[in-house]
Tab-separated table of C-alpha atoms in Angstrom:
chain	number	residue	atom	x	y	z
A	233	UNK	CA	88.279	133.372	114.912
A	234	UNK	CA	90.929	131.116	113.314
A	235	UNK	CA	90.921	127.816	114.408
A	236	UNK	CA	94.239	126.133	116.532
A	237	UNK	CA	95.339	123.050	114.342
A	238	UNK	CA	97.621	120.041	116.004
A	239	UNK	CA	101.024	120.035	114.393
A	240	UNK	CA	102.208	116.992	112.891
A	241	UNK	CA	104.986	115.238	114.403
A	242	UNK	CA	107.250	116.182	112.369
A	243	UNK	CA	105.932	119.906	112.735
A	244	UNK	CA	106.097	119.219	116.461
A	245	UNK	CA	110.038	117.835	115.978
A	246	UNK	CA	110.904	120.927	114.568
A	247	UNK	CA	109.546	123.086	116.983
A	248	UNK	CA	111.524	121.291	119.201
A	249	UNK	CA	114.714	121.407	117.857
A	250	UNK	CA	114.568	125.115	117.523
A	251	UNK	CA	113.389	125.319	121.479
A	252	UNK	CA	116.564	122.892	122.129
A	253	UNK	CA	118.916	125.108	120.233
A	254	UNK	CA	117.518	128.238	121.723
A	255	UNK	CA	118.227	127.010	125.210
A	256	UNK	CA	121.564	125.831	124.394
A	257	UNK	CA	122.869	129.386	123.135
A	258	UNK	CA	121.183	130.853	126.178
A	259	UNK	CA	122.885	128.510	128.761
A	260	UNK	CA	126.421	129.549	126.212
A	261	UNK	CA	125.847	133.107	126.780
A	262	UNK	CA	125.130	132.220	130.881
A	263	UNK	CA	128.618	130.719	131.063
A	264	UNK	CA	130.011	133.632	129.347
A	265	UNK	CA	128.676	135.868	131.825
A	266	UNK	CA	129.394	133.394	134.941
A	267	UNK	CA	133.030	133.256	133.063
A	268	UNK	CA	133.910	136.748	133.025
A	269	UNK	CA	131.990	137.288	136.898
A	270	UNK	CA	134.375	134.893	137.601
A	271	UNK	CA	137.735	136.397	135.945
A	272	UNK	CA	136.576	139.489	138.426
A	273	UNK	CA	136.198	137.643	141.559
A	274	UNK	CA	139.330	136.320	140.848
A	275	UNK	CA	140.648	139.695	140.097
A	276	UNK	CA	139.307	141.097	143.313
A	277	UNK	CA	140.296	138.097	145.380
A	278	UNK	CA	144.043	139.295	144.811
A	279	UNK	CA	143.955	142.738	145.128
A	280	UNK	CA	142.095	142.119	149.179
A	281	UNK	CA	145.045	139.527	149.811
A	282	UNK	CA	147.942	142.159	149.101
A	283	UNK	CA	145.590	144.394	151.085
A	284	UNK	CA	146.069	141.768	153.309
A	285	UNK	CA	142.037	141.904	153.669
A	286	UNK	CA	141.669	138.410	155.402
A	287	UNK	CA	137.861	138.676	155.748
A	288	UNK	CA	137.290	140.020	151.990
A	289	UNK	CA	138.957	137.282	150.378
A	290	UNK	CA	136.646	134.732	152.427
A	291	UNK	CA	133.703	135.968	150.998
A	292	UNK	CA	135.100	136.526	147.798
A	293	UNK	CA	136.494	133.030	148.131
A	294	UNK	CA	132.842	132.007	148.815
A	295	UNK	CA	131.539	133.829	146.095
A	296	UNK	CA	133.475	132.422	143.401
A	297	UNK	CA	133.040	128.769	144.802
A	298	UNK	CA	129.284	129.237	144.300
A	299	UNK	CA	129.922	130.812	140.756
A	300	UNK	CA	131.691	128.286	139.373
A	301	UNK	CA	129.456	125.142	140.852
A	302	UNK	CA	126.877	127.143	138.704
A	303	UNK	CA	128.941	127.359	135.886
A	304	UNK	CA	129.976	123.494	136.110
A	305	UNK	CA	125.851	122.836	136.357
A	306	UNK	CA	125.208	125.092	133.658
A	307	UNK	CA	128.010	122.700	131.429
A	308	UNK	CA	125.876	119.773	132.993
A	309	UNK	CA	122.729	121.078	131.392
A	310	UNK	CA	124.036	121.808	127.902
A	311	UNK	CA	125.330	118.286	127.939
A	312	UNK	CA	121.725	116.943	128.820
A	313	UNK	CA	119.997	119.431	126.061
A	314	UNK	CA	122.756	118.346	123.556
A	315	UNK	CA	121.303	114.355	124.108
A	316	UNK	CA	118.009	115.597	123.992
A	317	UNK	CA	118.335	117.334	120.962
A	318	UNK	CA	120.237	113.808	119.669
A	319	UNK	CA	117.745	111.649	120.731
A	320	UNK	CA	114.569	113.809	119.090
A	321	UNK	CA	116.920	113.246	116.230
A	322	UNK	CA	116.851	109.493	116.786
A	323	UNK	CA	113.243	108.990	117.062
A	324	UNK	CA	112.458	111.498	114.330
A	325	UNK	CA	114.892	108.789	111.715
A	326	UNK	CA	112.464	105.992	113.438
A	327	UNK	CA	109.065	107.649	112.028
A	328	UNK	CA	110.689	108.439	108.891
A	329	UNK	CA	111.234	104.618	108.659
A	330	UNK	CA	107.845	103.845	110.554
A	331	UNK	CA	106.490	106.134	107.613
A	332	UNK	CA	108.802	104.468	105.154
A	333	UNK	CA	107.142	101.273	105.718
A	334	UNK	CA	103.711	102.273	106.423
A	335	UNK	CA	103.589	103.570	102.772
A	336	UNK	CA	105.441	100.199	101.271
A	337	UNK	CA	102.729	97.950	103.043
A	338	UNK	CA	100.286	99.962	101.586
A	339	UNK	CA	101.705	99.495	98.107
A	340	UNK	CA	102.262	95.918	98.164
A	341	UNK	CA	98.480	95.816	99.623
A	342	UNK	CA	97.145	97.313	96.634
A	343	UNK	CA	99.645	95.721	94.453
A	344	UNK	CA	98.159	92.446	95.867
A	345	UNK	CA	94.648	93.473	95.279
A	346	UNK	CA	95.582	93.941	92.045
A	347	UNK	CA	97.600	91.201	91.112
A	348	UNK	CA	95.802	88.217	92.888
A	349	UNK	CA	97.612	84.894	92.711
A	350	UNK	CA	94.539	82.924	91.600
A	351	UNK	CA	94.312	85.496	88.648
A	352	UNK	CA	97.888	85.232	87.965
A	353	UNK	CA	97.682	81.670	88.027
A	354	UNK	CA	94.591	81.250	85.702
A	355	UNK	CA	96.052	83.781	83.236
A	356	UNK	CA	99.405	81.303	82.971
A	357	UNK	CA	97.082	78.129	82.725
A	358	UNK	CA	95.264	79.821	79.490
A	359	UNK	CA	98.603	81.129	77.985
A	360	UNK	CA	99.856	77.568	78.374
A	361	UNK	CA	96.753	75.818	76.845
A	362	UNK	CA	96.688	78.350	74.017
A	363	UNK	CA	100.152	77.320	73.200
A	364	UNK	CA	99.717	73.722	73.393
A	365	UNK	CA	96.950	74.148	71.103
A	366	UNK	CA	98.941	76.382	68.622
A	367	UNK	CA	101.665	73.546	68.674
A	368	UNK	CA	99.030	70.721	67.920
A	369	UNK	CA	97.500	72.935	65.307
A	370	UNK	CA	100.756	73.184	63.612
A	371	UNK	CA	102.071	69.939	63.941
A	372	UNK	CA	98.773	68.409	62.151
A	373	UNK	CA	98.930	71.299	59.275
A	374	UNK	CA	102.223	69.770	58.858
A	375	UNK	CA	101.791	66.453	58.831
A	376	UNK	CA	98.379	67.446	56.194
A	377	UNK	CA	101.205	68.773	53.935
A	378	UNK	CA	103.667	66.378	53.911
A	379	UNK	CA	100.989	63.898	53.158
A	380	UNK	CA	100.271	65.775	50.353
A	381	UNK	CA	103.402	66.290	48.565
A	382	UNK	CA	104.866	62.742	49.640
A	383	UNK	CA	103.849	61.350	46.427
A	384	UNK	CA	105.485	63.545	44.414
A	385	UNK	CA	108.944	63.313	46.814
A	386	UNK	CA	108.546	59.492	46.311
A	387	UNK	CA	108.645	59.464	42.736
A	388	UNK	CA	110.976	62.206	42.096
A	389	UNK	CA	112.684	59.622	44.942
A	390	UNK	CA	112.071	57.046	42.512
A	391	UNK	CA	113.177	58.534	38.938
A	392	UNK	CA	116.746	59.417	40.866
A	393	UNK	CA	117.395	55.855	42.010
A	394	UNK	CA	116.625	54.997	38.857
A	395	UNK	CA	118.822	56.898	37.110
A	396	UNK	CA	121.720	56.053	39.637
A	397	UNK	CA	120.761	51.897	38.762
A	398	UNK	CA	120.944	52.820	34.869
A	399	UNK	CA	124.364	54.768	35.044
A	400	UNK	CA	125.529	52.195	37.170
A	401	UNK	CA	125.042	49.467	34.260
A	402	UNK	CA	126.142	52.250	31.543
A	403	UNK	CA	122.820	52.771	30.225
A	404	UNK	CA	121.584	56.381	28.865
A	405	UNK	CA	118.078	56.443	28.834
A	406	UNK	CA	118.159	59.893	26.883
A	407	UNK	CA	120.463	57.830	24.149
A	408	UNK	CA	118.190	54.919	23.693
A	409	UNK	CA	114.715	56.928	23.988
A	410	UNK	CA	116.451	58.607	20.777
A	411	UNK	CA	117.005	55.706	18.785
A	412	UNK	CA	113.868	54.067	19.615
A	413	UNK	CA	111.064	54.526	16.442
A	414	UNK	CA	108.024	56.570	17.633
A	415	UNK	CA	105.462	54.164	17.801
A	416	UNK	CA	103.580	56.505	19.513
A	417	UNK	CA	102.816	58.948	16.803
A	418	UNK	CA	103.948	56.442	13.451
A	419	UNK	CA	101.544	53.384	14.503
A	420	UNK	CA	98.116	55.508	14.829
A	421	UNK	CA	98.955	57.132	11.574
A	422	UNK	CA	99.850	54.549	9.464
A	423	UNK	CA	96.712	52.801	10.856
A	424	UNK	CA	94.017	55.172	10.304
A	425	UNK	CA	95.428	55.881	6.586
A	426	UNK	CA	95.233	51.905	6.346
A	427	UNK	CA	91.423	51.843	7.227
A	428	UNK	CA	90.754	55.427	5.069
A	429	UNK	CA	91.854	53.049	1.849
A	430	UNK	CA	89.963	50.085	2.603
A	431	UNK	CA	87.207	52.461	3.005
A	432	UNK	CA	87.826	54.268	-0.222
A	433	UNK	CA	88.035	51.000	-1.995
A	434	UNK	CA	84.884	49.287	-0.513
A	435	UNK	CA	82.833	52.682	-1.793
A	436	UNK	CA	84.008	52.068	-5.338
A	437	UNK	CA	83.241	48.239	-5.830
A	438	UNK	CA	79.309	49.487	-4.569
A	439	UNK	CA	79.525	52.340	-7.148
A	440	UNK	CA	80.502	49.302	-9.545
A	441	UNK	CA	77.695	47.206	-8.596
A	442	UNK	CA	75.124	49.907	-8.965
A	443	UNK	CA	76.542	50.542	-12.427
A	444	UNK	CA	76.697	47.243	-13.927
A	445	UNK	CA	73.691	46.212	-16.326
């Protein structure tokens, strides 16, 4: 035994709109019928008045009276199935958009839940603290090395403005560090062969003593 299952609405919609165009080409093909009964009334109406058939043409008269009153309430009725059919349509574009937003609240829902603002915020407050950090870090690693190497920038600082001052006054220190005698490595030298003879001689006049009678 199957089991009857309510349509969805928008099964239901379309059910309807098939009823609502079935009805309209039935009350079409009523007027075509009422249309052509009425062509023979009409028809008959003129053949009983050359007759000269007073009391036939009354109730033909009647006849088509009452057949086209139906056909004008038959034109009524396809007008009021033709709104129906264009309101269904109306309410069937407000679900889509009831639908439509049904499903975007329940996206930004979950989108909220996961994406909290308190979360959001913390995770900026951390980024921003981790930077700040970074920043100090490097800013005292810099300062470290320009400590470092300062000296040496101040007296390569130094040995330029010197050099400026002595071309200035037309000195050339590589000129006169030429000419000057190299007491540096002519002093020590002379001196220690100096002390090696004073030595030499001192050892001698002890020999000489030792010798003598």
């Amino acid at each position: 035994m199957a089991f009857w299952k309510k349509p969805t609405v928008q099964e239901q919609m379309r059910a309807n709109d098939r009823e609502l165009k079935k009805t309209q080409r039935d009350l079409e093909r009523d007027r075509g019928h009422l249309e052509r009964e009425e062509k023979r009334i009409e028809g008959e109406i003129k053949k009983a008045a050359k007759q000269g058939n007073k009391e036939a043409c009354s109730v033909l008269a009647k006849q088509l009276v009452r057949l086209r009153q139906q056909k004008t309430r038959s034109y009524a009725m396809g007008s009021k199935v033709s709104a129906v059919g264009t309101q269904q349509k109306v309410m069937g574009a407000n679900l889509k958009m009831a639908d439509a937003m049904k499903t975007t609240t329940k996206t930004m829902g979950q989108m909220n839940k996961a994406m909290s603002p308190e979360d959001t915020m913390k995770t900026m407050r951390q980024f921003q603290e981790s930077n700040m950090k970074m920043e100090m870090s490097e800013e005292t690693m810099n300062e470290a090395l320009d400590d470092i190497f300062a000296g040496s920038d101040d007296e390569a600082e130094q040995d330029k403005v010197v050099a400026q001052v002595l071309d200035e006054i037309g000195i050339d220190m590589n000129a006169q560090m030429s000419k000057a005698p190299s007491t540096s490595t002519a002093t020590p030298r002379a001196a220690a062969a100096s002390s090696s003879k004073d030595d030499d001689e001192e050892m001698l006049k002890r020999l000489a003593g030792l010798s003598a009678p």
